[in-house]
PDB file of C-alpha atoms in Angstrom:
ATOM      1  CA  MET B   1     -53.212-175.628 -89.888  1.00 85.00           C
ATOM      2  CA  ARG B   2     -50.081-178.287 -89.716  1.00 91.00           C
ATOM      3  CA  CYS B   3     -49.732-180.510 -86.826  1.00 92.00           C
ATOM      4  CA  PRO B   4     -46.390-179.622 -85.034  1.00 93.00           C
ATOM      5  CA  LYS B   5     -45.764-183.321 -84.119  1.00 94.00           C
ATOM      6  CA  CYS B   6     -46.310-185.136 -87.550  1.00 95.00           C
ATOM      7  CA  ALA B   7     -46.837-182.161 -90.176  1.00 93.00           C
ATOM      8  CA  SER B   8     -50.106-183.609 -91.150  1.00 95.00           C
ATOM      9  CA  ILE B   9     -52.602-180.844 -92.533  1.00 94.00           C
ATOM     10  CA  GLU B  10     -55.666-182.835 -91.304  1.00 95.00           C
ATOM     11  CA  THR B  11     -56.548-181.469 -88.022  1.00 96.00           C
ATOM     12  CA  LYS B  12     -60.052-180.592 -86.317  1.00 96.00           C
ATOM     13  CA  VAL B  13     -60.804-177.611 -83.911  1.00 96.00           C
ATOM     14  CA  LEU B  14     -61.941-179.190 -80.426  1.00 95.00           C
ATOM     15  CA  ASP B  15     -62.430-175.724 -78.750  1.00 94.00           C
ATOM     16  CA  THR B  16     -62.541-172.195 -79.586  1.00 93.00           C
ATOM     17  CA  ARG B  17     -62.230-169.224 -76.807  1.00 90.00           C
ATOM     18  CA  THR B  18     -61.609-165.476 -76.884  1.00 86.00           C
ATOM     19  CA  GLY B  19     -58.210-164.685 -75.587  1.00 74.00           C
ATOM     20  CA  LYS B  20     -57.872-162.809 -72.151  1.00 67.00           C
ATOM     21  CA  ASN B  21     -57.287-159.515 -73.930  1.00 64.00           C
ATOM     22  CA  GLU B  22     -60.017-160.075 -76.050  1.00 72.00           C
ATOM     23  CA  THR B  23     -57.922-159.266 -79.338  1.00 70.00           C
ATOM     24  CA  SER B  24     -57.115-162.957 -80.139  1.00 78.00           C
ATOM     25  CA  ILE B  25     -58.784-166.332 -80.615  1.00 87.00           C
ATOM     26  CA  ARG B  26     -57.502-169.549 -79.051  1.00 87.00           C
ATOM     27  CA  ARG B  27     -58.326-172.744 -80.496  1.00 92.00           C
ATOM     28  CA  ARG B  28     -57.367-176.110 -79.146  1.00 95.00           C
ATOM     29  CA  ARG B  29     -56.858-178.589 -82.082  1.00 96.00           C
ATOM     30  CA  GLU B  30     -56.228-182.242 -82.479  1.00 97.00           C
ATOM     31  CA  CYS B  31     -54.372-183.949 -85.311  1.00 96.00           C
ATOM     32  CA  LEU B  32     -56.550-186.649 -87.041  1.00 96.00           C
ATOM     33  CA  ALA B  33     -53.369-188.285 -88.128  1.00 97.00           C
ATOM     34  CA  CYS B  34     -51.702-188.921 -84.954  1.00 97.00           C
ATOM     35  CA  GLY B  35     -54.035-187.641 -82.356  1.00 96.00           C
ATOM     36  CA  TYR B  36     -51.625-184.966 -81.099  1.00 96.00           C
ATOM     37  CA  ARG B  37     -53.527-181.828 -79.232  1.00 96.00           C
ATOM     38  CA  PHE B  38     -51.995-178.475 -79.596  1.00 94.00           C
ATOM     39  CA  THR B  39     -53.355-174.765 -79.197  1.00 91.00           C
ATOM     40  CA  THR B  40     -53.054-172.059 -81.746  1.00 89.00           C
ATOM     41  CA  ILE B  41     -53.764-168.399 -81.353  1.00 83.00           C
ATOM     42  CA  GLU B  42     -55.330-166.441 -84.191  1.00 84.00           C
ATOM     43  CA  GLU B  43     -55.111-162.473 -84.118  1.00 74.00           C
ATOM     44  CA  VAL B  44     -55.237-159.789 -86.680  1.00 71.00           C
ATOM     45  CA  LEU B  45     -51.934-158.923 -88.049  1.00 65.00           C
ATOM     46  CA  ARG B  46     -51.316-155.460 -89.186  1.00 66.00           C
ATOM     47  CA  ALA B  47     -48.880-155.162 -92.019  1.00 68.00           C
ATOM     48  CA  ASP B  48     -48.619-151.499 -92.047  1.00 81.00           C
ATOM     49  CA  LEU B  49     -46.970-151.013 -88.470  1.00 87.00           C
ATOM     50  CA  GLN B  50     -43.438-149.364 -88.708  1.00 93.00           C
ATOM     51  CA  VAL B  51     -41.003-149.376 -85.982  1.00 95.00           C
ATOM     52  CA  VAL B  52     -39.192-146.092 -85.472  1.00 95.00           C
ATOM     53  CA  LYS B  53     -35.680-146.778 -84.269  1.00 93.00           C
ATOM     54  CA  ARG B  54     -33.581-144.710 -81.954  1.00 89.00           C
ATOM     55  CA  ASP B  55     -31.465-143.575 -84.977  1.00 94.00           C
ATOM     56  CA  GLY B  56     -34.441-142.369 -87.014  1.00 93.00           C
ATOM     57  CA  ARG B  57     -34.336-145.485 -89.149  1.00 96.00           C
ATOM     58  CA  ARG B  58     -37.778-147.238 -89.996  1.00 95.00           C
ATOM     59  CA  GLU B  59     -38.404-150.944 -90.320  1.00 94.00           C
ATOM     60  CA  ASP B  60     -41.623-153.149 -90.385  1.00 91.00           C
ATOM     61  CA  PHE B  61     -42.817-154.374 -86.933  1.00 90.00           C
ATOM     62  CA  ASP B  62     -41.423-157.996 -86.773  1.00 89.00           C
ATOM     63  CA  ARG B  63     -43.433-160.136 -84.074  1.00 87.00           C
ATOM     64  CA  VAL B  64     -40.880-162.836 -84.507  1.00 88.00           C
ATOM     65  CA  LYS B  65     -38.341-160.300 -83.326  1.00 92.00           C
ATOM     66  CA  VAL B  66     -40.020-159.596 -80.345  1.00 93.00           C
ATOM     67  CA  LEU B  67     -40.911-163.160 -79.468  1.00 92.00           C
ATOM     68  CA  GLY B  68     -37.027-163.889 -79.840  1.00 92.00           C
ATOM     69  CA  GLY B  69     -36.176-161.351 -77.403  1.00 92.00           C
ATOM     70  CA  LEU B  70     -38.808-162.205 -75.000  1.00 95.00           C
ATOM     71  CA  LYS B  71     -37.779-166.254 -75.137  1.00 93.00           C
ATOM     72  CA  LYS B  72     -34.178-165.290 -74.388  1.00 94.00           C
ATOM     73  CA  ALA B  73     -35.361-163.539 -71.147  1.00 94.00           C
ATOM     74  CA  VAL B  74     -37.565-166.094 -69.875  1.00 95.00           C
ATOM     75  CA  GLU B  75     -35.306-169.089 -70.791  1.00 94.00           C
ATOM     76  CA  LYS B  76     -35.227-171.621 -68.013  1.00 94.00           C
ATOM     77  CA  ARG B  77     -38.072-169.563 -65.996  1.00 95.00           C
ATOM     78  CA  PRO B  78     -41.421-170.941 -64.958  1.00 94.00           C
ATOM     79  CA  ILE B  79     -43.261-169.007 -68.013  1.00 93.00           C
ATOM     80  CA  ASP B  80     -44.862-170.910 -70.838  1.00 88.00           C
ATOM     81  CA  VAL B  81     -45.246-169.873 -74.509  1.00 83.00           C
ATOM     82  CA  MET B  82     -48.923-169.031 -73.998  1.00 83.00           C
ATOM     83  CA  GLN B  83     -47.914-166.330 -71.365  1.00 90.00           C
ATOM     84  CA  ILE B  84     -45.440-164.910 -73.806  1.00 91.00           C
ATOM     85  CA  GLU B  85     -47.907-164.849 -76.505  1.00 85.00           C
ATOM     86  CA  MET B  86     -50.473-163.062 -74.421  1.00 86.00           C
ATOM     87  CA  LEU B  87     -47.926-160.506 -73.399  1.00 91.00           C
ATOM     88  CA  ILE B  88     -46.936-159.733 -76.983  1.00 90.00           C
ATOM     89  CA  ALA B  89     -50.750-159.459 -77.884  1.00 85.00           C
ATOM     90  CA  ASP B  90     -51.511-157.214 -74.793  1.00 88.00           C
ATOM     91  CA  VAL B  91     -48.492-154.920 -75.728  1.00 91.00           C
ATOM     92  CA  LEU B  92     -49.586-154.508 -79.405  1.00 88.00           C
ATOM     93  CA  ALA B  93     -53.066-153.903 -78.368  1.00 85.00           C
ATOM     94  CA  SER B  94     -51.676-151.206 -75.924  1.00 90.00           C
ATOM     95  CA  LEU B  95     -49.473-149.634 -78.553  1.00 91.00           C
ATOM     96  CA  GLU B  96     -52.115-149.970 -81.325  1.00 87.00           C
ATOM     97  CA  LYS B  97     -54.207-147.526 -79.279  1.00 89.00           C
ATOM     98  CA  GLU B  98     -51.455-145.080 -78.358  1.00 92.00           C
ATOM     99  CA  PHE B  99     -50.009-145.012 -81.799  1.00 91.00           C
ATOM    100  CA  ASP B 100     -51.219-144.992 -85.447  1.00 87.00           C
ATOM    101  CA  HIS B 101     -48.773-146.661 -88.098  1.00 88.00           C
ATOM    102  CA  GLU B 102     -45.457-145.638 -86.434  1.00 93.00           C
ATOM    103  CA  ILE B 103     -44.309-147.105 -83.109  1.00 95.00           C
ATOM    104  CA  PRO B 104     -41.267-145.722 -81.357  1.00 95.00           C
ATOM    105  CA  ALA B 105     -38.920-148.496 -80.632  1.00 93.00           C
ATOM    106  CA  HIS B 106     -38.550-147.414 -77.036  1.00 93.00           C
ATOM    107  CA  ALA B 107     -42.187-147.609 -76.345  1.00 95.00           C
ATOM    108  CA  ILE B 108     -42.187-151.280 -77.500  1.00 95.00           C
ATOM    109  CA  GLY B 109     -39.415-151.877 -74.935  1.00 93.00           C
ATOM    110  CA  GLU B 110     -41.118-149.853 -72.207  1.00 93.00           C
ATOM    111  CA  GLN B 111     -44.207-151.715 -72.510  1.00 96.00           C
ATOM    112  CA  ILE B 112     -42.601-155.176 -72.630  1.00 96.00           C
ATOM    113  CA  MET B 113     -40.617-154.167 -69.464  1.00 93.00           C
ATOM    114  CA  LEU B 114     -43.732-152.951 -67.608  1.00 93.00           C
ATOM    115  CA  ARG B 115     -45.405-156.288 -68.305  1.00 95.00           C
ATOM    116  CA  LEU B 116     -42.263-158.535 -67.396  1.00 94.00           C
ATOM    117  CA  LYS B 117     -41.766-156.416 -64.367  1.00 91.00           C
ATOM    118  CA  HIS B 118     -45.053-158.188 -63.163  1.00 91.00           C
ATOM    119  CA  LEU B 119     -44.787-161.443 -64.549  1.00 94.00           C
ATOM    120  CA  ASP B 120     -41.139-162.466 -63.638  1.00 94.00           C
ATOM    121  CA  GLN B 121     -38.681-160.331 -62.137  1.00 92.00           C
ATOM    122  CA  ILE B 122     -35.644-162.362 -63.547  1.00 93.00           C
ATOM    123  CA  ALA B 123     -37.005-162.446 -66.889  1.00 94.00           C
ATOM    124  CA  TYR B 124     -37.298-158.389 -66.338  1.00 91.00           C
ATOM    125  CA  VAL B 125     -33.781-157.989 -65.237  1.00 92.00           C
ATOM    126  CA  ARG B 126     -32.541-159.935 -68.197  1.00 92.00           C
ATOM    127  CA  TYR B 127     -34.591-157.971 -70.600  1.00 93.00           C
ATOM    128  CA  ALA B 128     -33.748-154.671 -69.228  1.00 89.00           C
ATOM    129  CA  SER B 129     -30.124-155.416 -69.305  1.00 86.00           C
ATOM    130  CA  VAL B 130     -30.359-155.814 -73.055  1.00 86.00           C
ATOM    131  CA  TYR B 131     -32.612-153.110 -73.695  1.00 82.00           C
ATOM    132  CA  LYS B 132     -31.161-150.559 -71.621  1.00 84.00           C
ATOM    133  CA  ASP B 133     -27.730-151.502 -72.306  1.00 80.00           C
ATOM    134  CA  PHE B 134     -26.372-151.098 -68.977  1.00 80.00           C
ATOM    135  CA  ARG B 135     -22.476-149.954 -69.362  1.00 80.00           C
ATOM    136  CA  ASP B 136     -21.258-151.492 -65.975  1.00 84.00           C
ATOM    137  CA  LEU B 137     -22.493-153.267 -62.906  1.00 86.00           C
ATOM    138  CA  ALA B 138     -23.414-150.318 -61.027  1.00 87.00           C
ATOM    139  CA  GLU B 139     -26.058-149.255 -63.251  1.00 86.00           C
ATOM    140  CA  LEU B 140     -27.366-153.192 -63.277  1.00 86.00           C
ATOM    141  CA  ALA B 141     -27.402-152.973 -59.343  1.00 89.00           C
ATOM    142  CA  GLN B 142     -29.208-149.730 -59.444  1.00 89.00           C
ATOM    143  CA  GLU B 143     -31.900-151.215 -61.668  1.00 87.00           C
ATOM    144  CA  ILE B 144     -32.180-154.226 -59.148  1.00 89.00           C
ATOM    145  CA  ASN B 145     -32.614-152.052 -56.139  1.00 90.00           C
ATOM    146  CA  GLU B 146     -35.226-150.002 -57.651  1.00 88.00           C
ATOM    147  CA  LEU B 147     -36.875-153.203 -58.827  1.00 86.00           C
ATOM    148  CA  LYS B 148     -36.672-154.378 -54.972  1.00 87.00           C
ATOM    149  CA  ALA B 149     -37.825-151.151 -53.708  1.00 87.00           C
ATOM    150  CA  SER B 150     -40.860-151.189 -56.020  1.00 84.00           C
ATOM    151  CA  THR B 151     -41.678-154.758 -54.849  1.00 79.00           C
ATOM    152  CA  ASP B 152     -41.431-153.912 -51.125  1.00 78.00           C
ATOM    153  CA  ASN B 153     -43.737-150.820 -51.574  1.00 73.00           C
ATOM    154  CA  ALA B 154     -46.337-153.076 -53.528  1.00 63.00           C
TER     155      ALA B 154
END
């Protein structure tokens, strides 16, 4: 594992724990060259997962693409990278239970929005505005009103 600060490959594991969803392992590491401490997450990657797009096309599941979309949604919000990583791991675990090798793109988006709604409402609205492709402000306002109503009832 390369140190993110100095790029040395000489690191040692200080602590190992099972992730919250029990499908990943968190490792606390220390670089032996510069002393920098960082966390890594280890999980099983399924190379056979396919995403079925709305137009019927299929493409390989790309975790980096999901991570990029989430990073945009949570930009300047009080959410750290570990929370995003755990959200993605949770979404993947849920989808792998429900689907075999082909996952509809809408299912991925819905699972992410479900979790973002509880994590951070602003991030949820940002993600939903791209995912749901609102055509005008009225649709966006309706989504916000539904979100407000659901939190008022909770």
